[in-house]
PDB file of C-alpha atoms in Angstrom:
ATOM      1  CA  THR M   1      -7.394  25.923  10.744  1.00  0.00           C
ATOM      2  CA  VAL M   2     -10.761  27.190  12.226  1.00  0.00           C
ATOM      3  CA  ALA M   3      -9.731  30.550  12.169  1.00  0.00           C
ATOM      4  CA  ALA M   4      -8.651  30.126   8.605  1.00  0.00           C
ATOM      5  CA  LEU M   5     -12.019  28.353   7.813  1.00  0.00           C
ATOM      6  CA  THR M   6     -13.910  30.974   9.482  1.00  0.00           C
ATOM      7  CA  ALA M   7     -12.046  33.984   7.734  1.00  0.00           C
ATOM      8  CA  ALA M   8     -13.188  32.204   4.498  1.00  0.00           C
ATOM      9  CA  GLY M   9     -16.845  32.431   5.288  1.00  0.00           C
ATOM     10  CA  HIS M  10     -17.278  29.070   7.091  1.00  0.00           C
ATOM     11  CA  THR M  11     -18.457  27.777  10.296  1.00  0.00           C
ATOM     12  CA  ALA M  12     -15.953  25.405  11.514  1.00  0.00           C
ATOM     13  CA  VAL M  13     -16.863  23.056  14.658  1.00  0.00           C
ATOM     14  CA  THR M  14     -14.219  21.154  16.437  1.00  0.00           C
ATOM     15  CA  VAL M  15     -15.215  17.657  18.342  1.00  0.00           C
ATOM     16  CA  ASP M  16     -13.349  16.365  21.215  1.00  0.00           C
ATOM     17  CA  LEU M  17     -13.483  12.524  21.240  1.00  0.00           C
ATOM     18  CA  PRO M  18     -13.927  10.943  24.531  1.00  0.00           C
ATOM     19  CA  GLY M  19     -11.101   9.201  26.665  1.00  0.00           C
ATOM     20  CA  ARG M  20      -8.345  12.108  26.578  1.00  0.00           C
ATOM     21  CA  PRO M  21      -6.810  13.323  29.536  1.00  0.00           C
ATOM     22  CA  GLY M  22      -8.973  15.732  31.678  1.00  0.00           C
ATOM     23  CA  ASP M  23     -12.398  14.711  30.294  1.00  0.00           C
ATOM     24  CA  GLY M  24     -13.568  12.650  33.139  1.00  0.00           C
ATOM     25  CA  VAL M  25     -13.993   9.752  30.765  1.00  0.00           C
ATOM     26  CA  VAL M  26     -12.047   6.249  31.704  1.00  0.00           C
ATOM     27  CA  PRO M  27      -9.977   5.651  28.686  1.00  0.00           C
ATOM     28  CA  GLY M  28     -10.201   1.875  29.009  1.00  0.00           C
ATOM     29  CA  GLN M  29     -14.059   1.916  28.699  1.00  0.00           C
ATOM     30  CA  VAL M  30     -13.995   3.981  25.415  1.00  0.00           C
ATOM     31  CA  THR M  31     -15.420   2.328  22.435  1.00  0.00           C
ATOM     32  CA  MET M  32     -15.527   3.207  18.835  1.00  0.00           C
ATOM     33  CA  GLN M  33     -19.349   3.589  19.372  1.00  0.00           C
ATOM     34  CA  ASP M  34     -18.625   6.412  21.988  1.00  0.00           C
ATOM     35  CA  HIS M  35     -16.482   8.136  19.212  1.00  0.00           C
ATOM     36  CA  VAL M  36     -19.303   7.961  16.628  1.00  0.00           C
ATOM     37  CA  ASP M  37     -21.912   9.023  19.316  1.00  0.00           C
ATOM     38  CA  ALA M  38     -19.659  12.314  20.040  1.00  0.00           C
ATOM     39  CA  VAL M  39     -19.495  13.021  16.408  1.00  0.00           C
ATOM     40  CA  LEU M  40     -23.381  12.314  16.214  1.00  0.00           C
ATOM     41  CA  ALA M  41     -24.119  14.684  19.183  1.00  0.00           C
ATOM     42  CA  ALA M  42     -22.054  17.404  17.480  1.00  0.00           C
ATOM     43  CA  LEU M  43     -23.875  17.012  14.403  1.00  0.00           C
ATOM     44  CA  ASP M  44     -27.319  17.229  16.402  1.00  0.00           C
ATOM     45  CA  ALA M  45     -25.966  20.453  17.839  1.00  0.00           C
ATOM     46  CA  VAL M  46     -25.355  22.229  14.654  1.00  0.00           C
ATOM     47  CA  GLY M  47     -28.813  21.685  13.307  1.00  0.00           C
ATOM     48  CA  PRO M  48     -30.518  19.358  10.509  1.00  0.00           C
ATOM     49  CA  ASP M  49     -28.423  20.528   7.529  1.00  0.00           C
ATOM     50  CA  PRO M  50     -25.862  18.101   6.028  1.00  0.00           C
ATOM     51  CA  VAL M  51     -22.332  19.061   6.923  1.00  0.00           C
ATOM     52  CA  VAL M  52     -18.884  18.509   5.559  1.00  0.00           C
ATOM     53  CA  LEU M  53     -17.242  16.054   8.138  1.00  0.00           C
ATOM     54  CA  VAL M  54     -13.414  16.034   8.126  1.00  0.00           C
ATOM     55  CA  GLY M  55     -11.113  13.280   9.660  1.00  0.00           C
ATOM     56  CA  HIS M  56      -7.689  13.521  10.518  1.00  0.00           C
ATOM     57  CA  SER M  57      -5.478  10.433  10.782  1.00  0.00           C
ATOM     58  CA  PHE M  58      -7.473   8.050  13.000  1.00  0.00           C
ATOM     59  CA  GLY M  59     -10.455  10.388  12.606  1.00  0.00           C
ATOM     60  CA  GLY M  60     -10.970   8.798   9.248  1.00  0.00           C
ATOM     61  CA  MET M  61     -12.108   5.568  11.030  1.00  0.00           C
ATOM     62  CA  THR M  62     -14.542   7.679  12.962  1.00  0.00           C
ATOM     63  CA  ILE M  63     -15.957   9.770  10.233  1.00  0.00           C
ATOM     64  CA  SER M  64     -16.498   6.547   8.211  1.00  0.00           C
ATOM     65  CA  ALA M  65     -18.447   4.859  10.849  1.00  0.00           C
ATOM     66  CA  VAL M  66     -20.385   8.128  11.570  1.00  0.00           C
ATOM     67  CA  ALA M  67     -21.193   8.214   7.637  1.00  0.00           C
ATOM     68  CA  GLU M  68     -22.327   4.314   7.748  1.00  0.00           C
ATOM     69  CA  ALA M  69     -24.567   5.359  10.712  1.00  0.00           C
ATOM     70  CA  ALA M  70     -26.123   8.518   9.415  1.00  0.00           C
ATOM     71  CA  PRO M  71     -25.288   9.001   5.564  1.00  0.00           C
ATOM     72  CA  ASP M  72     -28.118  11.691   5.428  1.00  0.00           C
ATOM     73  CA  ARG M  73     -26.309  14.101   7.784  1.00  0.00           C
ATOM     74  CA  ILE M  74     -23.328  14.358   5.596  1.00  0.00           C
ATOM     75  CA  ALA M  75     -22.723  16.472   2.530  1.00  0.00           C
ATOM     76  CA  SER M  76     -19.232  15.351   2.088  1.00  0.00           C
ATOM     77  CA  LEU M  77     -16.528  13.543   3.982  1.00  0.00           C
ATOM     78  CA  VAL M  78     -12.908  14.869   3.785  1.00  0.00           C
ATOM     79  CA  TYR M  79      -9.949  12.660   5.015  1.00  0.00           C
ATOM     80  CA  VAL M  80      -6.730  14.416   5.830  1.00  0.00           C
ATOM     81  CA  ALA M  81      -3.779  12.134   5.981  1.00  0.00           C
ATOM     82  CA  ALA M  82      -6.509   9.614   7.442  1.00  0.00           C
ATOM     83  CA  TYR M  83      -7.233   6.031   7.659  1.00  0.00           C
ATOM     84  CA  LEU M  84      -9.894   4.975   5.208  1.00  0.00           C
ATOM     85  CA  PRO M  85     -11.310   1.360   5.620  1.00  0.00           C
ATOM     86  CA  ALA M  86     -12.566  -0.744   2.622  1.00  0.00           C
ATOM     87  CA  VAL M  87     -16.276  -0.959   1.649  1.00  0.00           C
ATOM     88  CA  ASP M  88     -18.149  -4.018   1.827  1.00  0.00           C
ATOM     89  CA  ALA M  89     -15.108  -5.758   3.764  1.00  0.00           C
ATOM     90  CA  VAL M  90     -16.141  -8.366   6.161  1.00  0.00           C
ATOM     91  CA  PRO M  91     -15.912  -7.899   9.053  1.00  0.00           C
ATOM     92  CA  GLY M  92     -14.461  -4.670   8.275  1.00  0.00           C
ATOM     93  CA  GLU M  93     -11.009  -3.165   8.921  1.00  0.00           C
ATOM     94  CA  SER M  94      -9.669  -1.533  11.865  1.00  0.00           C
ATOM     95  CA  MET M  95      -6.955   1.250  12.233  1.00  0.00           C
ATOM     96  CA  GLN M  96      -4.538  -1.272  13.541  1.00  0.00           C
ATOM     97  CA  ASP M  97      -5.007  -3.407  10.234  1.00  0.00           C
ATOM     98  CA  LEU M  98      -4.338  -0.627   7.989  1.00  0.00           C
ATOM     99  CA  ALA M  99      -1.329   0.723  10.191  1.00  0.00           C
ATOM    100  CA  LEU M 100       0.138  -2.791  10.127  1.00  0.00           C
ATOM    101  CA  SER M 101       0.029  -2.739   6.293  1.00  0.00           C
ATOM    102  CA  ASP M 102       1.839   0.508   5.826  1.00  0.00           C
ATOM    103  CA  HIS M 103       5.382  -0.474   5.244  1.00  0.00           C
ATOM    104  CA  HIS M 104       6.570   3.018   3.885  1.00  0.00           C
ATOM    105  CA  GLY M 105       6.300   5.104   7.082  1.00  0.00           C
ATOM    106  CA  GLY M 106       8.567   5.848   9.701  1.00  0.00           C
ATOM    107  CA  TRP M 107       7.531   3.501  12.492  1.00  0.00           C
ATOM    108  CA  GLN M 108       9.960   1.610  14.333  1.00  0.00           C
ATOM    109  CA  ALA M 109       8.767  -1.712  16.301  1.00  0.00           C
ATOM    110  CA  ASP M 110       8.895   0.126  19.507  1.00  0.00           C
ATOM    111  CA  SER M 111       7.177   3.374  18.214  1.00  0.00           C
ATOM    112  CA  PHE M 112       3.877   2.356  19.315  1.00  0.00           C
ATOM    113  CA  VAL M 113       3.525   1.827  23.088  1.00  0.00           C
ATOM    114  CA  VAL M 114       0.630   0.146  24.317  1.00  0.00           C
ATOM    115  CA  ALA M 115      -0.190   0.492  28.331  1.00  0.00           C
ATOM    116  CA  ALA M 116       0.313  -2.638  30.481  1.00  0.00           C
ATOM    117  CA  ASP M 117      -3.290  -2.817  31.166  1.00  0.00           C
ATOM    118  CA  TYR M 118      -4.162  -2.560  27.439  1.00  0.00           C
ATOM    119  CA  SER M 119      -6.263   0.563  28.254  1.00  0.00           C
ATOM    120  CA  THR M 120      -4.212   3.171  26.057  1.00  0.00           C
ATOM    121  CA  ALA M 121      -1.729   3.444  23.597  1.00  0.00           C
ATOM    122  CA  SER M 122       0.703   6.062  22.782  1.00  0.00           C
ATOM    123  CA  VAL M 123       3.748   7.310  20.594  1.00  0.00           C
ATOM    124  CA  ASN M 124       7.288   6.761  22.028  1.00  0.00           C
ATOM    125  CA  PRO M 125       8.367  10.235  22.763  1.00  0.00           C
ATOM    126  CA  ARG M 126      11.657   9.747  21.062  1.00  0.00           C
ATOM    127  CA  ASP M 127       9.797   9.418  17.717  1.00  0.00           C
ATOM    128  CA  ARG M 128       6.865  11.967  17.856  1.00  0.00           C
ATOM    129  CA  ALA M 129       8.629  14.761  16.213  1.00  0.00           C
ATOM    130  CA  ALA M 130       9.961  12.567  13.579  1.00  0.00           C
ATOM    131  CA  LEU M 131       6.655  10.929  12.817  1.00  0.00           C
ATOM    132  CA  PHE M 132       4.297  13.829  13.322  1.00  0.00           C
ATOM    133  CA  ALA M 133       6.169  16.901  12.889  1.00  0.00           C
ATOM    134  CA  ASN M 134       9.016  16.102  10.388  1.00  0.00           C
ATOM    135  CA  ASP M 135       8.207  19.410   8.429  1.00  0.00           C
ATOM    136  CA  ALA M 136       7.955  21.759  11.220  1.00  0.00           C
ATOM    137  CA  PRO M 137      10.534  24.169  12.694  1.00  0.00           C
ATOM    138  CA  ALA M 138      12.370  22.735  15.571  1.00  0.00           C
ATOM    139  CA  GLY M 139      10.318  24.737  18.281  1.00  0.00           C
ATOM    140  CA  LEU M 140       7.018  23.641  16.854  1.00  0.00           C
ATOM    141  CA  ALA M 141       7.894  20.200  16.338  1.00  0.00           C
ATOM    142  CA  GLU M 142       8.813  20.056  20.140  1.00  0.00           C
ATOM    143  CA  ALA M 143       5.456  21.553  21.058  1.00  0.00           C
ATOM    144  CA  ILE M 144       3.726  19.000  18.703  1.00  0.00           C
ATOM    145  CA  ALA M 145       5.514  16.142  20.457  1.00  0.00           C
ATOM    146  CA  ALA M 146       4.844  17.518  23.899  1.00  0.00           C
ATOM    147  CA  ALA M 147       1.306  17.998  23.232  1.00  0.00           C
ATOM    148  CA  MET M 148       0.391  14.392  22.336  1.00  0.00           C
ATOM    149  CA  VAL M 149      -1.792  12.311  24.631  1.00  0.00           C
ATOM    150  CA  ASP M 150      -2.516   8.764  25.310  1.00  0.00           C
ATOM    151  CA  GLU M 151      -5.310   7.209  23.278  1.00  0.00           C
ATOM    152  CA  PRO M 152      -7.897   4.891  24.180  1.00  0.00           C
ATOM    153  CA  LEU M 153      -6.666   1.600  22.803  1.00  0.00           C
ATOM    154  CA  ALA M 154     -10.232  -0.182  22.015  1.00  0.00           C
ATOM    155  CA  PRO M 155     -11.119   2.039  19.011  1.00  0.00           C
ATOM    156  CA  VAL M 156      -7.762   1.426  17.481  1.00  0.00           C
ATOM    157  CA  ALA M 157      -8.450  -2.198  17.388  1.00  0.00           C
ATOM    158  CA  THR M 158     -12.140  -2.279  16.442  1.00  0.00           C
ATOM    159  CA  PRO M 159     -13.236  -2.994  12.607  1.00  0.00           C
ATOM    160  CA  VAL M 160     -15.350  -0.294  11.085  1.00  0.00           C
ATOM    161  CA  ALA M 161     -17.644  -2.233   8.526  1.00  0.00           C
ATOM    162  CA  LEU M 162     -18.834   0.102   5.696  1.00  0.00           C
ATOM    163  CA  THR M 163     -21.461  -0.908   3.187  1.00  0.00           C
ATOM    164  CA  SER M 164     -21.929   0.640  -0.186  1.00  0.00           C
ATOM    165  CA  GLU M 165     -25.831   0.956   0.701  1.00  0.00           C
ATOM    166  CA  ARG M 166     -25.115   3.481   3.297  1.00  0.00           C
ATOM    167  CA  PHE M 167     -21.369   4.598   3.366  1.00  0.00           C
ATOM    168  CA  GLY M 168     -21.403   4.551  -0.358  1.00  0.00           C
ATOM    169  CA  GLN M 169     -24.229   7.244  -0.513  1.00  0.00           C
ATOM    170  CA  VAL M 170     -21.694   9.768   0.840  1.00  0.00           C
ATOM    171  CA  ARG M 171     -19.381  12.096  -1.376  1.00  0.00           C
ATOM    172  CA  ALA M 172     -15.897  11.454  -0.222  1.00  0.00           C
ATOM    173  CA  ALA M 173     -12.687  13.360  -0.947  1.00  0.00           C
ATOM    174  CA  TYR M 174      -8.922  13.137   0.469  1.00  0.00           C
ATOM    175  CA  VAL M 175      -6.183  15.610   1.150  1.00  0.00           C
ATOM    176  CA  VAL M 176      -2.797  13.642   0.551  1.00  0.00           C
ATOM    177  CA  THR M 177      -0.039  14.822   2.689  1.00  0.00           C
ATOM    178  CA  LEU M 178       3.084  14.366   0.753  1.00  0.00           C
ATOM    179  CA  ARG M 179       5.705  14.296   3.294  1.00  0.00           C
ATOM    180  CA  ASP M 180       3.758  12.011   5.840  1.00  0.00           C
ATOM    181  CA  ARG M 181       5.811   9.717   7.910  1.00  0.00           C
ATOM    182  CA  ALA M 182       3.048   8.462  10.305  1.00  0.00           C
ATOM    183  CA  VAL M 183       0.343   7.512   7.515  1.00  0.00           C
ATOM    184  CA  SER M 184       2.749   7.274   4.414  1.00  0.00           C
ATOM    185  CA  THR M 185       1.731   9.007   1.503  1.00  0.00           C
ATOM    186  CA  ASP M 186       1.870   5.471  -0.330  1.00  0.00           C
ATOM    187  CA  GLN M 187      -0.649   4.091   1.908  1.00  0.00           C
ATOM    188  CA  GLN M 188      -2.862   7.184   1.666  1.00  0.00           C
ATOM    189  CA  LEU M 189      -2.759   6.550  -2.136  1.00  0.00           C
ATOM    190  CA  THR M 190      -3.580   2.891  -1.637  1.00  0.00           C
ATOM    191  CA  MET M 191      -6.510   3.870   0.703  1.00  0.00           C
ATOM    192  CA  LEU M 192      -8.082   6.164  -1.592  1.00  0.00           C
ATOM    193  CA  GLY M 193      -7.284   4.239  -4.916  1.00  0.00           C
ATOM    194  CA  ARG M 194      -9.596   1.433  -3.800  1.00  0.00           C
ATOM    195  CA  ALA M 195     -12.427   3.909  -2.682  1.00  0.00           C
ATOM    196  CA  SER M 196     -14.702   6.085  -4.326  1.00  0.00           C
ATOM    197  CA  VAL M 197     -12.987   9.349  -3.869  1.00  0.00           C
ATOM    198  CA  ALA M 198     -14.482  12.301  -5.804  1.00  0.00           C
ATOM    199  CA  GLU M 199     -11.435  14.600  -5.198  1.00  0.00           C
ATOM    200  CA  ALA M 200      -7.696  14.184  -4.095  1.00  0.00           C
ATOM    201  CA  VAL M 201      -6.091  17.264  -3.174  1.00  0.00           C
ATOM    202  CA  PRO M 202      -2.240  17.308  -2.673  1.00  0.00           C
ATOM    203  CA  LEU M 203      -0.647  19.028   0.345  1.00  0.00           C
ATOM    204  CA  ASP M 204       3.166  19.365   0.620  1.00  0.00           C
ATOM    205  CA  THR M 205       3.253  18.646   4.341  1.00  0.00           C
ATOM    206  CA  GLY M 206       3.870  15.878   7.021  1.00  0.00           C
ATOM    207  CA  HIS M 207       1.083  14.467   9.231  1.00  0.00           C
ATOM    208  CA  THR M 208      -0.016  17.610  11.212  1.00  0.00           C
ATOM    209  CA  PRO M 209      -0.820  20.230   8.320  1.00  0.00           C
ATOM    210  CA  HIS M 210      -3.652  21.638  10.988  1.00  0.00           C
ATOM    211  CA  LEU M 211      -0.561  22.700  13.007  1.00  0.00           C
ATOM    212  CA  VAL M 212       2.213  23.324  10.681  1.00  0.00           C
ATOM    213  CA  ALA M 213       0.383  24.782   7.656  1.00  0.00           C
ATOM    214  CA  PRO M 214      -3.393  25.808   8.785  1.00  0.00           C
ATOM    215  CA  GLU M 215      -3.985  28.207   5.899  1.00  0.00           C
ATOM    216  CA  ALA M 216      -2.863  25.955   3.431  1.00  0.00           C
ATOM    217  CA  LEU M 217      -4.848  23.141   4.828  1.00  0.00           C
ATOM    218  CA  ALA M 218      -8.097  25.308   5.098  1.00  0.00           C
ATOM    219  CA  ALA M 219      -7.884  25.989   1.365  1.00  0.00           C
ATOM    220  CA  ALA M 220      -7.301  22.296   0.682  1.00  0.00           C
ATOM    221  CA  LEU M 221     -10.408  21.451   2.817  1.00  0.00           C
ATOM    222  CA  ILE M 222     -12.541  24.205   1.066  1.00  0.00           C
ATOM    223  CA  ARG M 223     -11.172  22.754  -2.344  1.00  0.00           C
ATOM    224  CA  ALA M 224     -11.656  19.113  -1.216  1.00  0.00           C
ATOM    225  CA  ALA M 225     -15.438  19.650  -0.017  1.00  0.00           C
ATOM    226  CA  THR M 226     -16.544  21.638  -3.066  1.00  0.00           C
ATOM    227  CA  PRO M 227     -18.044  19.271  -5.817  1.00  0.00           C
ATOM    228  CA  GLU M 228     -17.019  20.084  -9.379  1.00  0.00           C
ATOM    229  CA  VAL M 229     -19.584  21.769 -11.453  1.00  0.00           C
ATOM    230  CA  GLU M 230     -19.886  20.036 -14.880  1.00  0.00           C
TER     231      GLU M 230
END
């Protein structure tokens, strides 16, 4: 996806959130604020101009919290099959809240696996390809399933509180994945329908378009991030 965005004349920067294997951070100590701080540091590194900030899946929670913290740093938010908390909800919504309200996806009771010490969560290997790569060729689906890592658990359960005064300043757009079984299309439409979303762009993929259809996703991101001229 970065290569496709670069070929289209854009500068694309990826952000590694803390607590994944190999980064030296203890997963059980990672908080949502750590995720926000990682993105804010990336924004500082690219300079003062407002950026298009893209969040995929759980990343929607992170970019929402960043927009609440620093709305002046963002030209547009783009959610890709992402969780989008409600604005002015008290005390906010967590990814856990939103995931449990999704009754149209492919999750089973034992698909989401929590570590015994509650430090991390993972997806049952049995279900990874079906949930995250249902539209991918068999070889790619296997590679996507094998590449998935454990996630720090605390941010998943942390409510993100958004306000009209701060988050509401920022333009938001949404790329809707039409064959999604991880964050169902119905759930995506519900979340964007209750928000002030300037642009909704459909994409005929499952939950990992950045791996299955990177060029199509890049085009959708560019479309979503570009305000219409009246």
